[in-house]
PDB file of C-alpha atoms in Angstrom:
ATOM      1  CA  MET K  27     113.832  91.670 106.330  1.00 88.00           C
ATOM      2  CA  ASP K  28     113.685  92.914 102.787  1.00 91.00           C
ATOM      3  CA  GLU K  29     114.862  89.517 101.421  1.00 94.00           C
ATOM      4  CA  LEU K  30     112.251  87.685 103.435  1.00 94.00           C
ATOM      5  CA  THR K  31     109.526  90.022 102.468  1.00 95.00           C
ATOM      6  CA  LYS K  32     110.373  89.440  98.855  1.00 96.00           C
ATOM      7  CA  GLU K  33     110.398  85.625  99.218  1.00 97.00           C
ATOM      8  CA  VAL K  34     107.017  85.822 101.049  1.00 97.00           C
ATOM      9  CA  ASN K  35     105.524  87.979  98.285  1.00 96.00           C
ATOM     10  CA  LYS K  36     106.903  85.753  95.526  1.00 97.00           C
ATOM     11  CA  PHE K  37     105.282  82.815  97.164  1.00 97.00           C
ATOM     12  CA  ARG K  38     101.973  84.673  97.347  1.00 97.00           C
ATOM     13  CA  ASP K  39     102.153  86.068  93.770  1.00 97.00           C
ATOM     14  CA  GLU K  40     103.014  82.665  92.251  1.00 98.00           C
ATOM     15  CA  ARG K  41      99.730  81.445  93.702  1.00 97.00           C
ATOM     16  CA  ASN K  42      97.716  84.544  92.704  1.00 97.00           C
ATOM     17  CA  TRP K  43      96.724  85.160  96.376  1.00 96.00           C
ATOM     18  CA  ARG K  44      97.370  88.859  96.362  1.00 95.00           C
ATOM     19  CA  GLN K  45      93.716  89.435  95.610  1.00 94.00           C
ATOM     20  CA  TYR K  46      92.778  88.098  99.069  1.00 94.00           C
ATOM     21  CA  HIS K  47      95.376  90.027 101.076  1.00 95.00           C
ATOM     22  CA  ASN K  48      94.198  93.334 102.129  1.00 96.00           C
ATOM     23  CA  ALA K  49      94.875  95.000 105.533  1.00 97.00           C
ATOM     24  CA  LYS K  50      91.746  93.651 107.339  1.00 98.00           C
ATOM     25  CA  ASP K  51      92.278  90.012 106.141  1.00 97.00           C
ATOM     26  CA  LEU K  52      95.924  90.062 106.813  1.00 98.00           C
ATOM     27  CA  SER K  53      95.325  91.364 110.302  1.00 98.00           C
ATOM     28  CA  LEU K  54      92.656  88.750 110.831  1.00 98.00           C
ATOM     29  CA  SER K  55      94.922  85.959 109.550  1.00 97.00           C
ATOM     30  CA  LEU K  56      97.829  87.183 111.846  1.00 97.00           C
ATOM     31  CA  SER K  57      95.576  87.033 114.767  1.00 98.00           C
ATOM     32  CA  LEU K  58      94.247  83.446 113.873  1.00 98.00           C
ATOM     33  CA  GLU K  59      97.903  82.232 113.456  1.00 98.00           C
ATOM     34  CA  ALA K  60      98.878  83.764 116.795  1.00 98.00           C
ATOM     35  CA  SER K  61      95.932  81.829 118.323  1.00 98.00           C
ATOM     36  CA  GLU K  62      97.176  78.692 116.675  1.00 98.00           C
ATOM     37  CA  LEU K  63     100.577  79.333 118.368  1.00 98.00           C
ATOM     38  CA  LEU K  64      98.914  79.591 121.745  1.00 98.00           C
ATOM     39  CA  GLU K  65      97.193  76.207 121.200  1.00 98.00           C
ATOM     40  CA  ASN K  66     100.632  74.594 121.635  1.00 98.00           C
ATOM     41  CA  PHE K  67     100.522  75.669 125.346  1.00 98.00           C
ATOM     42  CA  GLN K  68      96.887  75.057 126.208  1.00 97.00           C
ATOM     43  CA  TRP K  69      96.355  73.205 129.521  1.00 98.00           C
ATOM     44  CA  ILE K  70     100.084  72.431 129.866  1.00 98.00           C
ATOM     45  CA  THR K  71     103.228  74.184 131.245  1.00 98.00           C
ATOM     46  CA  ALA K  72     105.429  76.193 128.946  1.00 98.00           C
ATOM     47  CA  GLU K  73     108.086  73.643 129.171  1.00 98.00           C
ATOM     48  CA  GLU K  74     105.703  70.747 128.249  1.00 98.00           C
ATOM     49  CA  GLY K  75     104.502  72.814 125.194  1.00 98.00           C
ATOM     50  CA  ILE K  76     107.938  73.456 124.022  1.00 98.00           C
ATOM     51  CA  GLU K  77     109.025  69.787 124.497  1.00 98.00           C
ATOM     52  CA  LYS K  78     105.906  68.383 122.814  1.00 98.00           C
ATOM     53  CA  ASN K  79     105.312  70.909 120.159  1.00 98.00           C
ATOM     54  CA  ARG K  80     108.425  72.505 119.155  1.00 98.00           C
ATOM     55  CA  GLN K  81     108.129  71.910 115.505  1.00 98.00           C
ATOM     56  CA  ASN K  82     104.597  73.195 115.393  1.00 98.00           C
ATOM     57  CA  ILE K  83     105.529  76.275 117.357  1.00 98.00           C
ATOM     58  CA  GLU K  84     108.153  77.038 114.915  1.00 98.00           C
ATOM     59  CA  GLU K  85     105.686  76.713 112.036  1.00 98.00           C
ATOM     60  CA  GLU K  86     102.877  78.883 113.643  1.00 98.00           C
ATOM     61  CA  LEU K  87     105.483  81.456 114.637  1.00 98.00           C
ATOM     62  CA  ALA K  88     106.795  81.547 111.048  1.00 98.00           C
ATOM     63  CA  ASP K  89     102.981  82.102 109.951  1.00 98.00           C
ATOM     64  CA  VAL K  90     102.662  84.981 112.348  1.00 98.00           C
ATOM     65  CA  PHE K  91     105.836  86.659 110.964  1.00 97.00           C
ATOM     66  CA  ILE K  92     104.854  85.980 107.283  1.00 98.00           C
ATOM     67  CA  TYR K  93     101.408  87.610 107.743  1.00 98.00           C
ATOM     68  CA  GLY K  94     103.216  90.500 109.633  1.00 97.00           C
ATOM     69  CA  LEU K  95     105.649  91.072 106.892  1.00 97.00           C
ATOM     70  CA  MET K  96     102.980  91.048 104.194  1.00 97.00           C
ATOM     71  CA  LEU K  97     100.847  93.552 106.167  1.00 97.00           C
ATOM     72  CA  ALA K  98     103.894  95.796 106.819  1.00 97.00           C
ATOM     73  CA  ASP K  99     104.740  95.703 103.188  1.00 97.00           C
ATOM     74  CA  ASP K 100     101.257  96.479 102.019  1.00 96.00           C
ATOM     75  CA  LEU K 101     101.066  99.498 104.420  1.00 97.00           C
ATOM     76  CA  ASN K 102     104.672 100.600 103.451  1.00 97.00           C
ATOM     77  CA  ILE K 103     105.954 100.180 106.995  1.00 97.00           C
ATOM     78  CA  ASP K 104     109.628  99.843 107.472  1.00 96.00           C
ATOM     79  CA  MET K 105     109.631  97.125 110.210  1.00 95.00           C
ATOM     80  CA  ASN K 106     113.242  97.922 111.128  1.00 95.00           C
ATOM     81  CA  GLU K 107     112.346 101.606 111.764  1.00 97.00           C
ATOM     82  CA  ALA K 108     109.039 100.723 113.452  1.00 97.00           C
ATOM     83  CA  ILE K 109     110.637  98.321 115.952  1.00 97.00           C
ATOM     84  CA  LEU K 110     113.354 100.706 116.811  1.00 97.00           C
ATOM     85  CA  ARG K 111     110.760 103.531 117.382  1.00 98.00           C
ATOM     86  CA  LYS K 112     108.691 101.159 119.439  1.00 98.00           C
ATOM     87  CA  LEU K 113     111.766 100.123 121.648  1.00 98.00           C
ATOM     88  CA  LYS K 114     112.456 103.882 122.292  1.00 98.00           C
ATOM     89  CA  LYS K 115     109.039 104.486 123.311  1.00 97.00           C
ATOM     90  CA  ASN K 116     108.974 101.451 125.560  1.00 97.00           C
ATOM     91  CA  ARG K 117     112.347 102.527 127.152  1.00 96.00           C
ATOM     92  CA  GLU K 118     110.722 105.852 127.951  1.00 95.00           C
ATOM     93  CA  LYS K 119     107.540 104.206 129.282  1.00 95.00           C
ATOM     94  CA  TYR K 120     109.496 101.529 131.265  1.00 95.00           C
ATOM     95  CA  PRO K 121     112.773 102.979 132.350  1.00 95.00           C
ATOM     96  CA  VAL K 122     115.409 100.666 133.998  1.00 94.00           C
ATOM     97  CA  ASP K 123     115.430 101.344 137.878  1.00 86.00           C
ATOM     98  CA  SER K 124     118.737 102.887 138.836  1.00 57.00           C
TER      99      SER K 124
END
C-alpha cells in the first residue's frame, strides 16, 4: 500500500491539488465516488450491473480507494494495521458459530 500511496500522492502533487485535499473534502469525495459506484447497479440486478458496467465499476472502485489512501495518509493511519484491528474487532463481534 505504501507504493500505491506514493503514486497517488505524486499524481496529486504534480497537479498542485494538495491544497484542496483536507480530511473533510477527501471524506466527501470518497462518499461521492462510492455513490458513483452504486449507480452501476441502479434498477438492475447485480449480475446485469457487472456485465454491463464492469469497466466503470473498476474505475469508480479505484477512485474510492484513491481517496481512501489519501485520507489515510493525511491522517497518518496505517491501513494495514487499521484493517487487521478492524478484522479482529469484527471477529469478536461476529464469531463463527461452532
